[in-house]
mmCIF file of C-alpha atoms and ligand atoms in Angstrom:
data_model
loop_
_atom_site.group_PDB
_atom_site.id
_atom_site.type_symbol
_atom_site.label_atom_id
_atom_site.label_comp_id
_atom_site.label_asym_id
_atom_site.label_seq_id
_atom_site.Cartn_x
_atom_site.Cartn_y
_atom_site.Cartn_z
ATOM 1 C CA MET A 1 29.168 13.097 -11.984
ATOM 2 C CA ALA A 2 29.956 9.414 -11.607
ATOM 3 C CA PHE A 3 26.882 7.948 -9.947
ATOM 4 C CA SER A 4 25.949 4.302 -10.110
ATOM 5 C CA GLU A 5 24.334 3.022 -13.278
ATOM 6 C CA ARG A 6 21.069 2.339 -11.444
ATOM 7 C CA VAL A 7 20.646 5.950 -10.398
ATOM 8 C CA SER A 8 19.847 6.851 -14.002
ATOM 9 C CA ARG A 9 16.631 4.846 -13.521
ATOM 10 C CA LEU A 10 15.595 6.713 -10.369
ATOM 11 C CA LYS A 11 12.335 8.498 -11.023
ATOM 12 C CA SER A 12 11.191 11.266 -8.754
ATOM 13 C CA SER A 13 8.302 10.201 -6.595
ATOM 14 C CA LEU A 14 5.333 12.148 -7.863
ATOM 15 C CA ILE A 15 3.519 11.463 -4.637
ATOM 16 C CA ARG A 16 6.213 13.125 -2.501
ATOM 17 C CA GLU A 17 5.991 16.221 -4.690
ATOM 18 C CA ILE A 18 2.215 16.337 -4.468
ATOM 19 C CA LEU A 19 2.314 15.764 -0.725
ATOM 20 C CA ALA A 20 4.696 18.716 -0.388
ATOM 21 C CA ALA A 21 2.080 20.917 -2.107
ATOM 22 C CA ALA A 22 -0.628 19.393 0.063
ATOM 23 C CA GLN A 23 1.169 20.617 3.208
ATOM 24 C CA ARG A 24 -0.143 24.112 2.515
ATOM 25 C CA PRO A 25 -3.130 24.447 4.852
ATOM 26 C CA GLU A 26 -5.366 26.025 2.225
ATOM 27 C CA VAL A 27 -4.959 23.036 -0.129
ATOM 28 C CA MET A 28 -7.707 20.389 -0.011
ATOM 29 C CA SER A 29 -5.835 17.154 -0.518
ATOM 30 C CA PHE A 30 -7.178 13.855 -1.807
ATOM 31 C CA ALA A 31 -3.617 12.818 -2.636
ATOM 32 C CA GLY A 32 -1.800 10.934 0.144
ATOM 33 C CA GLY A 33 -2.674 7.788 2.064
ATOM 34 C CA LEU A 34 -2.566 9.631 5.359
ATOM 35 C CA PRO A 35 -4.501 8.615 8.468
ATOM 36 C CA ALA A 36 -6.982 11.208 9.749
ATOM 37 C CA GLU A 37 -5.274 13.447 12.308
ATOM 38 C CA ALA A 38 -8.205 12.977 14.671
ATOM 39 C CA MET A 39 -7.605 9.222 14.739
ATOM 40 C CA LEU A 40 -3.916 9.242 15.631
ATOM 41 C CA PRO A 41 -3.946 7.557 19.051
ATOM 42 C CA GLN A 42 -2.734 9.324 22.172
ATOM 43 C CA VAL A 43 0.578 7.653 22.919
ATOM 44 C CA GLN A 44 2.558 7.728 26.155
ATOM 45 C CA TRP A 45 6.318 7.621 26.314
ATOM 46 C CA GLN A 46 7.070 8.091 30.010
ATOM 47 C CA ASP A 47 7.379 4.373 30.811
ATOM 48 C CA MET A 48 9.888 3.652 28.044
ATOM 49 C CA PRO A 49 13.067 2.171 29.554
ATOM 50 C CA LEU A 50 16.274 4.098 28.858
ATOM 51 C CA SER A 51 17.755 0.884 27.456
ATOM 52 C CA MET A 52 15.666 1.504 24.321
ATOM 53 C CA GLY A 53 18.273 4.136 23.427
ATOM 54 C CA GLN A 54 20.934 1.435 23.136
ATOM 55 C CA TYR A 55 21.710 -0.541 19.942
ATOM 56 C CA GLY A 56 19.280 -3.418 19.444
ATOM 57 C CA MET A 57 18.958 -6.691 17.565
ATOM 58 C CA SER A 58 18.708 -6.707 13.764
ATOM 59 C CA GLU A 59 15.712 -9.042 13.906
ATOM 60 C CA GLY A 60 13.761 -6.618 16.091
ATOM 61 C CA GLU A 61 12.558 -6.598 19.720
ATOM 62 C CA PRO A 62 11.858 -10.206 20.784
ATOM 63 C CA GLN A 63 8.561 -9.371 22.500
ATOM 64 C CA LEU A 64 7.309 -7.513 19.415
ATOM 65 C CA ARG A 65 8.304 -10.402 17.129
ATOM 66 C CA GLU A 66 6.373 -12.804 19.357
ATOM 67 C CA ALA A 67 3.295 -10.573 19.304
ATOM 68 C CA LEU A 68 3.435 -10.135 15.509
ATOM 69 C CA ALA A 69 3.815 -13.883 14.944
ATOM 70 C CA ALA A 70 0.837 -14.570 17.233
ATOM 71 C CA GLU A 71 -1.314 -12.071 15.282
ATOM 72 C CA ALA A 72 -0.246 -13.597 11.952
ATOM 73 C CA ARG A 73 -1.057 -17.117 13.170
ATOM 74 C CA LYS A 74 -4.581 -15.891 13.990
ATOM 75 C CA LEU A 75 -4.912 -14.996 10.294
ATOM 76 C CA GLY A 76 -3.781 -18.475 9.327
ATOM 77 C CA VAL A 77 -0.170 -17.615 8.425
ATOM 78 C CA PRO A 78 1.925 -20.558 9.624
ATOM 79 C CA CYS A 79 4.873 -18.935 11.384
ATOM 80 C CA GLU A 80 7.082 -18.610 14.446
ATOM 81 C CA ALA A 81 8.622 -15.459 15.910
ATOM 82 C CA SER A 82 11.936 -16.606 14.383
ATOM 83 C CA GLN A 83 10.487 -15.816 10.927
ATOM 84 C CA VAL A 84 9.560 -12.236 11.829
ATOM 85 C CA LEU A 85 11.853 -9.334 10.914
ATOM 86 C CA VAL A 86 10.885 -5.887 12.175
ATOM 87 C CA VAL A 87 11.563 -3.328 9.444
ATOM 88 C CA SER A 88 11.546 0.426 9.029
ATOM 89 C CA GLY A 89 8.025 0.583 7.582
ATOM 90 C CA SER A 90 6.831 -1.971 5.056
ATOM 91 C CA GLN A 91 8.547 0.234 2.473
ATOM 92 C CA GLN A 92 11.795 -1.320 3.728
ATOM 93 C CA THR A 93 10.468 -4.785 2.933
ATOM 94 C CA LEU A 94 10.166 -3.678 -0.687
ATOM 95 C CA ASP A 95 13.736 -2.337 -0.622
ATOM 96 C CA LEU A 96 15.094 -5.598 0.847
ATOM 97 C CA VAL A 97 13.103 -7.651 -1.687
ATOM 98 C CA ALA A 98 14.518 -5.560 -4.532
ATOM 99 C CA LYS A 99 18.064 -6.115 -3.246
ATOM 100 C CA LEU A 100 17.488 -9.834 -2.759
ATOM 101 C CA TYR A 101 16.087 -10.557 -6.217
ATOM 102 C CA ILE A 102 16.543 -7.838 -8.800
ATOM 103 C CA ASP A 103 19.414 -7.355 -11.239
ATOM 104 C CA LYS A 104 19.075 -5.359 -14.429
ATOM 105 C CA GLY A 105 16.567 -7.223 -16.588
ATOM 106 C CA THR A 106 15.143 -9.473 -13.840
ATOM 107 C CA GLU A 107 11.505 -10.199 -14.596
ATOM 108 C CA ILE A 108 8.957 -9.685 -11.827
ATOM 109 C CA MET A 109 5.170 -9.975 -11.788
ATOM 110 C CA LEU A 110 2.931 -7.123 -10.635
ATOM 111 C CA GLU A 111 -0.716 -6.135 -10.643
ATOM 112 C CA ALA A 112 -1.712 -3.343 -13.036
ATOM 113 C CA PRO A 113 -2.197 -0.891 -11.423
ATOM 114 C CA THR A 114 0.142 -1.358 -8.434
ATOM 115 C CA TYR A 115 1.628 0.667 -5.563
ATOM 116 C CA LEU A 116 3.744 3.377 -7.141
ATOM 117 C CA ALA A 117 6.525 3.342 -4.522
ATOM 118 C CA ALA A 118 6.954 -0.402 -5.119
ATOM 119 C CA LEU A 119 7.316 0.281 -8.827
ATOM 120 C CA GLN A 120 9.840 3.000 -8.057
ATOM 121 C CA ILE A 121 12.149 0.753 -6.033
ATOM 122 C CA PHE A 122 11.767 -2.313 -8.281
ATOM 123 C CA GLN A 123 12.495 -0.279 -11.401
ATOM 124 C CA LEU A 124 15.455 1.446 -9.720
ATOM 125 C CA PHE A 125 17.077 -1.973 -9.413
ATOM 126 C CA GLY A 126 16.353 -2.634 -13.086
ATOM 127 C CA ALA A 127 13.316 -4.930 -12.994
ATOM 128 C CA ASP A 128 11.361 -5.788 -16.136
ATOM 129 C CA CYS A 129 7.721 -5.651 -15.111
ATOM 130 C CA LEU A 130 5.272 -8.335 -16.256
ATOM 131 C CA THR A 131 1.825 -7.033 -15.398
ATOM 132 C CA VAL A 132 -1.517 -8.714 -14.818
ATOM 133 C CA PRO A 133 -4.648 -6.543 -15.070
ATOM 134 C CA LEU A 134 -6.900 -6.330 -12.028
ATOM 135 C CA GLU A 135 -10.592 -7.116 -12.253
ATOM 136 C CA ALA A 136 -13.172 -6.256 -9.562
ATOM 137 C CA ASP A 137 -12.354 -9.428 -7.560
ATOM 138 C CA GLY A 138 -8.627 -9.823 -8.214
ATOM 139 C CA PRO A 139 -6.208 -10.481 -11.066
ATOM 140 C CA ASP A 140 -7.207 -11.758 -14.498
ATOM 141 C CA LEU A 141 -6.269 -15.418 -13.991
ATOM 142 C CA ALA A 142 -6.010 -16.314 -17.683
ATOM 143 C CA GLN A 143 -3.471 -13.538 -18.200
ATOM 144 C CA MET A 144 -1.600 -14.528 -15.068
ATOM 145 C CA ARG A 145 -1.301 -18.101 -16.301
ATOM 146 C CA ALA A 146 -0.226 -16.919 -19.749
ATOM 147 C CA ARG A 147 2.555 -14.770 -18.269
ATOM 148 C CA LEU A 148 3.737 -17.633 -16.059
ATOM 149 C CA GLU A 149 3.805 -20.057 -18.985
ATOM 150 C CA GLN A 150 6.015 -17.703 -20.995
ATOM 151 C CA HIS A 151 8.235 -16.235 -18.289
ATOM 152 C CA ARG A 152 9.917 -17.119 -15.011
ATOM 153 C CA PRO A 153 9.439 -14.038 -12.798
ATOM 154 C CA ALA A 154 11.688 -13.867 -9.732
ATOM 155 C CA PHE A 155 8.602 -13.084 -7.643
ATOM 156 C CA ALA A 156 5.015 -11.870 -7.792
ATOM 157 C CA TYR A 157 4.256 -8.734 -5.776
ATOM 158 C CA LEU A 158 0.557 -8.557 -4.838
ATOM 159 C CA ILE A 159 -1.618 -6.394 -2.574
ATOM 160 C CA PRO A 160 -4.719 -8.613 -2.248
ATOM 161 C CA THR A 161 -6.635 -6.723 0.458
ATOM 162 C CA PHE A 162 -7.910 -3.224 -0.377
ATOM 163 C CA GLN A 163 -5.265 -2.726 -2.982
ATOM 164 C CA ASN A 164 -3.452 0.567 -3.387
ATOM 165 C CA PRO A 165 -4.559 2.252 -5.628
ATOM 166 C CA SER A 166 -7.604 0.313 -6.896
ATOM 167 C CA ALA A 167 -9.197 -0.697 -3.522
ATOM 168 C CA VAL A 168 -9.738 -4.183 -5.041
ATOM 169 C CA ARG A 169 -10.088 -7.046 -2.569
ATOM 170 C CA TYR A 170 -9.408 -10.504 -3.982
ATOM 171 C CA SER A 171 -12.285 -12.980 -3.670
ATOM 172 C CA GLU A 172 -11.829 -16.363 -1.962
ATOM 173 C CA THR A 173 -11.813 -18.042 -5.373
ATOM 174 C CA LYS A 174 -9.054 -15.803 -6.704
ATOM 175 C CA ARG A 175 -6.972 -16.177 -3.542
ATOM 176 C CA GLU A 176 -7.078 -19.950 -3.930
ATOM 177 C CA ALA A 177 -6.405 -19.799 -7.663
ATOM 178 C CA VAL A 178 -3.444 -17.417 -7.319
ATOM 179 C CA ALA A 179 -1.887 -19.611 -4.614
ATOM 180 C CA ALA A 180 -2.317 -22.682 -6.849
ATOM 181 C CA LEU A 181 -0.710 -20.908 -9.833
ATOM 182 C CA LEU A 182 2.295 -19.710 -7.812
ATOM 183 C CA ASP A 183 2.771 -23.224 -6.422
ATOM 184 C CA GLU A 184 2.478 -24.763 -9.887
ATOM 185 C CA PHE A 185 5.112 -22.461 -11.379
ATOM 186 C CA GLY A 186 7.276 -22.197 -8.238
ATOM 187 C CA VAL A 187 7.112 -18.407 -8.045
ATOM 188 C CA THR A 188 7.816 -16.622 -4.732
ATOM 189 C CA LEU A 189 4.971 -14.473 -3.422
ATOM 190 C CA ILE A 190 5.474 -11.048 -1.850
ATOM 191 C CA GLU A 191 2.123 -10.236 -0.183
ATOM 192 C CA ASP A 192 1.806 -6.619 1.002
ATOM 193 C CA GLU A 193 -1.057 -5.865 3.407
ATOM 194 C CA PRO A 194 -0.977 -2.397 4.955
ATOM 195 C CA TYR A 195 -4.777 -2.015 4.757
ATOM 196 C CA ARG A 196 -5.974 -5.419 6.031
ATOM 197 C CA GLU A 197 -7.260 -4.070 9.360
ATOM 198 C CA LEU A 198 -9.213 -1.232 7.742
ATOM 199 C CA THR A 199 -12.187 -3.358 6.725
ATOM 200 C CA PHE A 200 -15.688 -1.856 6.682
ATOM 201 C CA ASP A 201 -17.785 -4.997 6.285
ATOM 202 C CA GLY A 202 -16.047 -7.192 8.843
ATOM 203 C CA SER A 203 -14.424 -9.404 6.215
ATOM 204 C CA ASN A 204 -11.180 -11.110 7.106
ATOM 205 C CA ALA A 205 -10.092 -13.288 4.166
ATOM 206 C CA ARG A 206 -7.042 -15.453 4.815
ATOM 207 C CA PRO A 207 -3.791 -14.167 3.299
ATOM 208 C CA ILE A 208 -2.601 -15.910 0.141
ATOM 209 C CA VAL A 209 0.709 -16.925 1.760
ATOM 210 C CA SER A 210 -1.294 -19.155 4.123
ATOM 211 C CA ARG A 211 -2.685 -21.082 1.130
ATOM 212 C CA LEU A 212 0.682 -21.881 -0.494
ATOM 213 C CA LYS A 213 1.918 -25.453 -0.331
ATOM 214 C CA LYS A 214 5.337 -25.166 -2.005
ATOM 215 C CA ALA A 215 6.264 -21.659 -3.102
ATOM 216 C CA SER A 216 8.458 -19.412 -0.928
ATOM 217 C CA TRP A 217 6.843 -16.300 0.485
ATOM 218 C CA ILE A 218 7.198 -12.979 2.257
ATOM 219 C CA TYR A 219 4.220 -11.427 4.026
ATOM 220 C CA THR A 220 4.540 -7.762 5.037
ATOM 221 C CA GLY A 221 2.522 -5.396 7.200
ATOM 222 C CA THR A 222 2.872 -2.123 9.061
ATOM 223 C CA VAL A 223 1.534 -0.020 11.922
ATOM 224 C CA SER A 224 1.447 3.032 9.627
ATOM 225 C CA LYS A 225 -2.267 2.849 8.847
ATOM 226 C CA THR A 226 -3.416 1.681 12.279
ATOM 227 C CA LEU A 227 -1.162 3.554 14.734
ATOM 228 C CA LEU A 228 1.296 6.209 13.602
ATOM 229 C CA PRO A 229 3.102 6.292 10.245
ATOM 230 C CA GLY A 230 5.802 8.446 11.856
ATOM 231 C CA LEU A 231 6.912 5.515 14.023
ATOM 232 C CA ARG A 232 8.310 3.851 10.868
ATOM 233 C CA VAL A 233 7.614 0.370 12.176
ATOM 234 C CA GLY A 234 6.637 -2.435 9.852
ATOM 235 C CA TYR A 235 7.412 -6.124 9.690
ATOM 236 C CA LEU A 236 7.965 -8.955 7.308
ATOM 237 C CA ILE A 237 7.383 -12.640 7.905
ATOM 238 C CA ALA A 238 9.275 -14.934 5.540
ATOM 239 C CA SER A 239 9.366 -18.615 4.730
ATOM 240 C CA PRO A 240 12.418 -20.127 6.491
ATOM 241 C CA ASP A 241 14.460 -20.471 3.259
ATOM 242 C CA LEU A 242 14.356 -16.678 2.710
ATOM 243 C CA PHE A 243 14.700 -15.351 6.260
ATOM 244 C CA PRO A 244 18.528 -15.516 6.717
ATOM 245 C CA HIS A 245 19.123 -13.606 3.478
ATOM 246 C CA LEU A 246 16.655 -10.896 4.422
ATOM 247 C CA LEU A 247 18.220 -10.589 7.873
ATOM 248 C CA ARG A 248 21.701 -10.029 6.405
ATOM 249 C CA LEU A 249 20.317 -7.406 4.013
ATOM 250 C CA LYS A 250 18.580 -5.680 6.931
ATOM 251 C CA GLN A 251 21.870 -5.648 8.894
ATOM 252 C CA SER A 252 23.694 -4.085 5.992
ATOM 253 C CA ALA A 253 20.964 -1.490 5.443
ATOM 254 C CA ASP A 254 20.497 -0.007 8.918
ATOM 255 C CA LEU A 255 21.533 -2.518 11.647
ATOM 256 C CA HIS A 256 18.034 -2.506 13.132
ATOM 257 C CA THR A 257 14.697 -0.694 13.159
ATOM 258 C CA ASN A 258 14.478 2.205 15.609
ATOM 259 C CA ARG A 259 13.806 0.783 19.071
ATOM 260 C CA VAL A 260 11.760 3.745 20.254
ATOM 261 C CA GLY A 261 9.120 3.102 17.590
ATOM 262 C CA GLN A 262 9.273 -0.636 18.247
ATOM 263 C CA TRP A 263 8.686 -0.047 21.945
ATOM 264 C CA GLN A 264 5.598 2.044 21.190
ATOM 265 C CA ALA A 265 4.259 -0.563 18.750
ATOM 266 C CA MET A 266 4.801 -3.203 21.460
ATOM 267 C CA GLN A 267 2.455 -1.309 23.798
ATOM 268 C CA TRP A 268 -0.369 -1.864 21.302
ATOM 269 C CA ILE A 269 0.007 -4.973 19.138
ATOM 270 C CA GLY A 270 -2.026 -7.846 20.563
ATOM 271 C CA SER A 271 -3.636 -5.722 23.307
ATOM 272 C CA GLU A 272 -7.322 -5.161 24.027
ATOM 273 C CA ARG A 273 -6.715 -1.426 23.758
ATOM 274 C CA PHE A 274 -5.474 -1.951 20.170
ATOM 275 C CA GLN A 275 -8.619 -3.899 19.249
ATOM 276 C CA GLN A 276 -10.701 -1.061 20.630
ATOM 277 C CA HIS A 277 -8.708 1.486 18.678
ATOM 278 C CA LEU A 278 -9.125 -0.573 15.471
ATOM 279 C CA ASP A 279 -12.899 -0.751 16.000
ATOM 280 C CA GLU A 280 -13.047 3.032 16.364
ATOM 281 C CA LEU A 281 -10.822 3.487 13.324
ATOM 282 C CA ARG A 282 -12.998 1.255 11.161
ATOM 283 C CA ALA A 283 -16.207 3.021 12.218
ATOM 284 C CA PHE A 284 -14.631 6.428 11.626
ATOM 285 C CA TYR A 285 -13.312 5.581 8.155
ATOM 286 C CA ARG A 286 -16.518 3.793 7.179
ATOM 287 C CA GLN A 287 -18.394 7.031 7.849
ATOM 288 C CA ARG A 288 -15.837 9.016 5.855
ATOM 289 C CA ARG A 289 -16.187 6.508 3.001
ATOM 290 C CA ASP A 290 -19.990 6.901 3.086
ATOM 291 C CA ASP A 291 -19.806 10.705 3.081
ATOM 292 C CA PHE A 292 -17.327 10.572 0.221
ATOM 293 C CA GLN A 293 -19.608 8.323 -1.779
ATOM 294 C CA VAL A 294 -22.466 10.837 -1.409
ATOM 295 C CA ALA A 295 -20.269 13.746 -2.529
ATOM 296 C CA LEU A 296 -18.889 11.720 -5.456
ATOM 297 C CA ASP A 297 -22.409 10.802 -6.596
ATOM 298 C CA LYS A 298 -23.232 14.492 -6.590
ATOM 299 C CA HIS A 299 -20.206 15.789 -8.504
ATOM 300 C CA PHE A 300 -18.746 12.879 -10.484
ATOM 301 C CA ALA A 301 -21.698 10.748 -11.625
ATOM 302 C CA ASP A 302 -21.434 12.019 -15.212
ATOM 303 C CA LEU A 303 -17.612 12.063 -15.231
ATOM 304 C CA ALA A 304 -16.390 8.712 -13.918
ATOM 305 C CA TYR A 305 -17.092 5.124 -12.883
ATOM 306 C CA TRP A 306 -16.009 3.673 -9.545
ATOM 307 C CA GLN A 307 -16.688 0.865 -7.106
ATOM 308 C CA GLU A 308 -17.415 1.635 -3.482
ATOM 309 C CA PRO A 309 -14.358 0.482 -1.485
ATOM 310 C CA GLN A 310 -15.083 -2.024 1.293
ATOM 311 C CA GLY A 311 -11.896 -1.082 3.134
ATOM 312 C CA GLY A 312 -8.632 0.823 2.878
ATOM 313 C CA LEU A 313 -8.286 4.520 2.220
ATOM 314 C CA PHE A 314 -9.007 5.125 -1.476
ATOM 315 C CA PHE A 315 -11.579 5.529 -4.200
ATOM 316 C CA TRP A 316 -10.275 4.655 -7.688
ATOM 317 C CA LEU A 317 -12.050 6.546 -10.423
ATOM 318 C CA SER A 318 -12.042 5.730 -14.154
ATOM 319 C CA LEU A 319 -12.994 8.699 -16.293
ATOM 320 C CA LYS A 320 -15.753 8.089 -18.815
ATOM 321 C CA ARG A 321 -13.793 10.254 -21.255
ATOM 322 C CA PRO A 322 -10.181 9.260 -20.552
ATOM 323 C CA LEU A 323 -7.355 11.760 -20.521
ATOM 324 C CA ASP A 324 -3.864 11.863 -19.027
ATOM 325 C CA THR A 325 -4.782 12.862 -15.477
ATOM 326 C CA ARG A 326 -1.293 14.252 -14.854
ATOM 327 C CA THR A 327 -2.338 17.156 -17.066
ATOM 328 C CA LEU A 328 -5.023 18.061 -14.500
ATOM 329 C CA LEU A 329 -2.634 18.575 -11.603
ATOM 330 C CA LYS A 330 -1.549 22.146 -12.299
ATOM 331 C CA SER A 331 -5.085 23.511 -12.714
ATOM 332 C CA ALA A 332 -6.258 21.512 -9.709
ATOM 333 C CA LEU A 333 -3.554 23.019 -7.522
ATOM 334 C CA GLU A 334 -4.447 26.496 -8.769
ATOM 335 C CA GLN A 335 -7.953 25.715 -7.519
ATOM 336 C CA GLY A 336 -6.538 24.675 -4.134
ATOM 337 C CA VAL A 337 -7.197 20.971 -4.555
ATOM 338 C CA THR A 338 -4.937 18.011 -5.210
ATOM 339 C CA PHE A 339 -5.247 14.281 -5.982
ATOM 340 C CA MET A 340 -3.127 11.375 -7.263
ATOM 341 C CA PRO A 341 -3.104 10.880 -11.027
ATOM 342 C CA GLY A 342 -3.485 7.229 -12.012
ATOM 343 C CA GLU A 343 -0.607 6.974 -14.483
ATOM 344 C CA PRO A 344 2.312 6.480 -12.022
ATOM 345 C CA PHE A 345 0.596 3.324 -10.708
ATOM 346 C CA PHE A 346 1.286 1.584 -14.023
ATOM 347 C CA SER A 347 4.706 0.351 -15.126
ATOM 348 C CA GLU A 348 4.041 1.922 -18.527
ATOM 349 C CA PRO A 349 2.288 5.124 -17.518
ATOM 350 C CA ASP A 350 1.723 6.503 -20.991
ATOM 351 C CA HIS A 351 -0.558 3.671 -22.036
ATOM 352 C CA ASN A 352 -2.985 3.997 -19.177
ATOM 353 C CA HIS A 353 -4.943 7.173 -19.129
ATOM 354 C CA GLY A 354 -7.974 8.218 -17.239
ATOM 355 C CA HIS A 355 -7.735 7.112 -13.596
ATOM 356 C CA LEU A 356 -7.620 9.150 -10.401
ATOM 357 C CA ARG A 357 -6.885 7.895 -6.898
ATOM 358 C CA LEU A 358 -8.785 9.831 -4.267
ATOM 359 C CA ASN A 359 -8.007 9.425 -0.579
ATOM 360 C CA PHE A 360 -11.107 9.717 1.587
ATOM 361 C CA SER A 361 -9.616 9.442 5.083
ATOM 362 C CA HIS A 362 -7.757 12.698 5.480
ATOM 363 C CA ILE A 363 -9.957 15.470 4.075
ATOM 364 C CA ASP A 364 -11.786 17.710 6.551
ATOM 365 C CA PRO A 365 -15.478 16.724 6.125
ATOM 366 C CA ALA A 366 -16.426 20.410 6.089
ATOM 367 C CA ARG A 367 -14.369 20.852 2.912
ATOM 368 C CA LEU A 368 -15.125 17.546 1.208
ATOM 369 C CA ASP A 369 -18.004 18.749 -0.939
ATOM 370 C CA GLU A 370 -16.200 21.905 -2.045
ATOM 371 C CA GLY A 371 -13.017 19.952 -2.808
ATOM 372 C CA LEU A 372 -14.739 17.403 -5.042
ATOM 373 C CA LYS A 373 -16.789 20.131 -6.706
ATOM 374 C CA ARG A 374 -13.620 22.025 -7.633
ATOM 375 C CA LEU A 375 -11.868 18.881 -8.861
ATOM 376 C CA ALA A 376 -14.851 17.932 -11.030
ATOM 377 C CA SER A 377 -14.942 21.403 -12.529
ATOM 378 C CA VAL A 378 -11.215 21.238 -13.378
ATOM 379 C CA ILE A 379 -11.861 17.948 -15.231
ATOM 380 C CA ARG A 380 -14.838 19.424 -17.088
ATOM 381 C CA GLN A 381 -12.805 22.455 -18.152
ATOM 382 C CA VAL A 382 -9.870 20.393 -19.421
ATOM 383 C CA GLN A 383 -12.190 18.017 -21.280
ATOM 384 C CA ALA A 384 -14.088 20.933 -22.834
ATOM 385 C CA ALA A 385 -10.794 22.517 -23.964
ATOM 386 C CA GLN A 386 -9.782 19.206 -25.587
ATOM 387 C CA VAL A 387 -13.001 19.104 -27.585
ATOM 388 C CA ALA A 388 -12.767 22.761 -28.640
HETATM 389 C C1 LIG B 401 0.723 -0.988 -0.661
HETATM 390 C C2 LIG B 401 1.632 -0.279 0.275
HETATM 391 N N1 LIG B 401 2.770 -0.878 0.660
HETATM 392 C C3 LIG B 401 3.625 -0.287 1.495
HETATM 393 C C4 LIG B 401 3.373 0.977 2.005
HETATM 394 C C5 LIG B 401 4.409 1.613 2.903
HETATM 395 O O1 LIG B 401 3.983 1.711 4.202
HETATM 396 P P1 LIG B 401 4.950 2.012 5.412
HETATM 397 O O2 LIG B 401 4.501 3.301 5.982
HETATM 398 O O3 LIG B 401 4.762 0.864 6.340
HETATM 399 O O4 LIG B 401 6.353 2.067 4.897
HETATM 400 C C6 LIG B 401 2.201 1.645 1.653
HETATM 401 C C7 LIG B 401 1.919 2.988 2.167
HETATM 402 O O5 LIG B 401 1.069 3.702 1.748
HETATM 403 C C8 LIG B 401 1.308 0.994 0.760
HETATM 404 O O6 LIG B 401 0.168 1.567 0.349
#
C-alpha cells in the first residue's frame, strides 16, 4: 500500500497496548499515568450555554485564554492571553511542535529518559535525537554543553518538574544553567509541565521559560492530571515569534479544541474551588506515594534503587541486576499485574536496560501490597532463570 514515507517510522505505542490489558478489572496496573478515579471532580454541565455547540475560535475560548495567561504570569511566565493557544491535550502541542520543526534528519535535544509519546511523535516526523542524561537534580550540564557545541538542535524538549518517567525535578541551579545554555546557543525551549501542580512538598520552582533572555520558547500544560483527562484540554503559551505559526498549524489540524471541554475547564481554572481541589489532590496523592514507598521497601529493597518522588505520579526503579524489562511483561500479565518497562522512554531502547516506571496514583490501596509482591516475584523468577 502506498502510505507516506513517514508512516514506516510509526512505532506502536507500547503504553496504549499495556493500558488495553490494564482495562481488565482483575489486572493490578502500575502502568498508566491515570488520575485516581476517586479524585475525578464532580462536574456539572447543566449551565453550559447551547452556543458551545457552535464552531469556535482556533485560538480557544477568550475567557479561558485570559485565565490561563493569568495563572502563568503568577508562575513568572511573561505572557499575555494573545500568546495562549488552547490545544487538544498537551499531546497536541507535541504534534504541532513536530510539524513546525521536524523534517527527516532534523536534530532535536531530549532528556534521557523522556516521555515516550513525545519520542513517538518526534521520531515519526524523522527527528534525530540528541540525548542528555538526567541526574537526580536535572540534566548533566557538561554533556548538554558538549552536545550544543557540536550540534544545532532545532529545539530542546524538557520536562523539568516531576519528569515522566524519572520523577526528577530540576534544582534552581540547573534551571538557571539550562536557561543560560539555551540562550547562549540560541536553541528554542519546549517546556512540558503536566505534573507541576502535583507537588507534595509545596515547592513551586519557576519555569525555565521565565528565565530565558533571548531564546524562543513554548510552555505547555494540561488539565489532564488535575481535572479530567477525558476533557482533552491543554494549552500552549509561545513566545510571540512562534505563535502565528502554531496557530496556523492548529487551524489545519482540527480548527479548534472542543468547546465543551474548554467550557468545563473555564469553570475551574483560576477559581477558589480549583485551589481547594488541588489541595485535596496533593494530600491524596502524597498519601498514596507514602503507602507505595512502604510497600516498595518491603518487596523491592533487594531488587532495585529508587528516589522518593516529591511530586507527579511515578516511581522510577533501576534494577540492581539490569535486564530488558520488556521481557517481564508477559509473565507479569499472567500474574495479573502490569507496569511500564523503561526501555521505550529512551530513543535507543536496546542500550538502556533495567528500569521500570511504576504509577502510584491509580492502584487500589487494598491491592497495592499484593501487586508489588507479585511484580517482585516475577522479576526474581526471570533473574533466577537467567542465572541458571
Ligand atoms: C510529559 C507529558 N506530556 C504530555 C502528556 C499528555 O497529556 P495530555 O493528556 O494533556 O495530552 C503527558 C501525559 O501523560 C505527559 O506525561
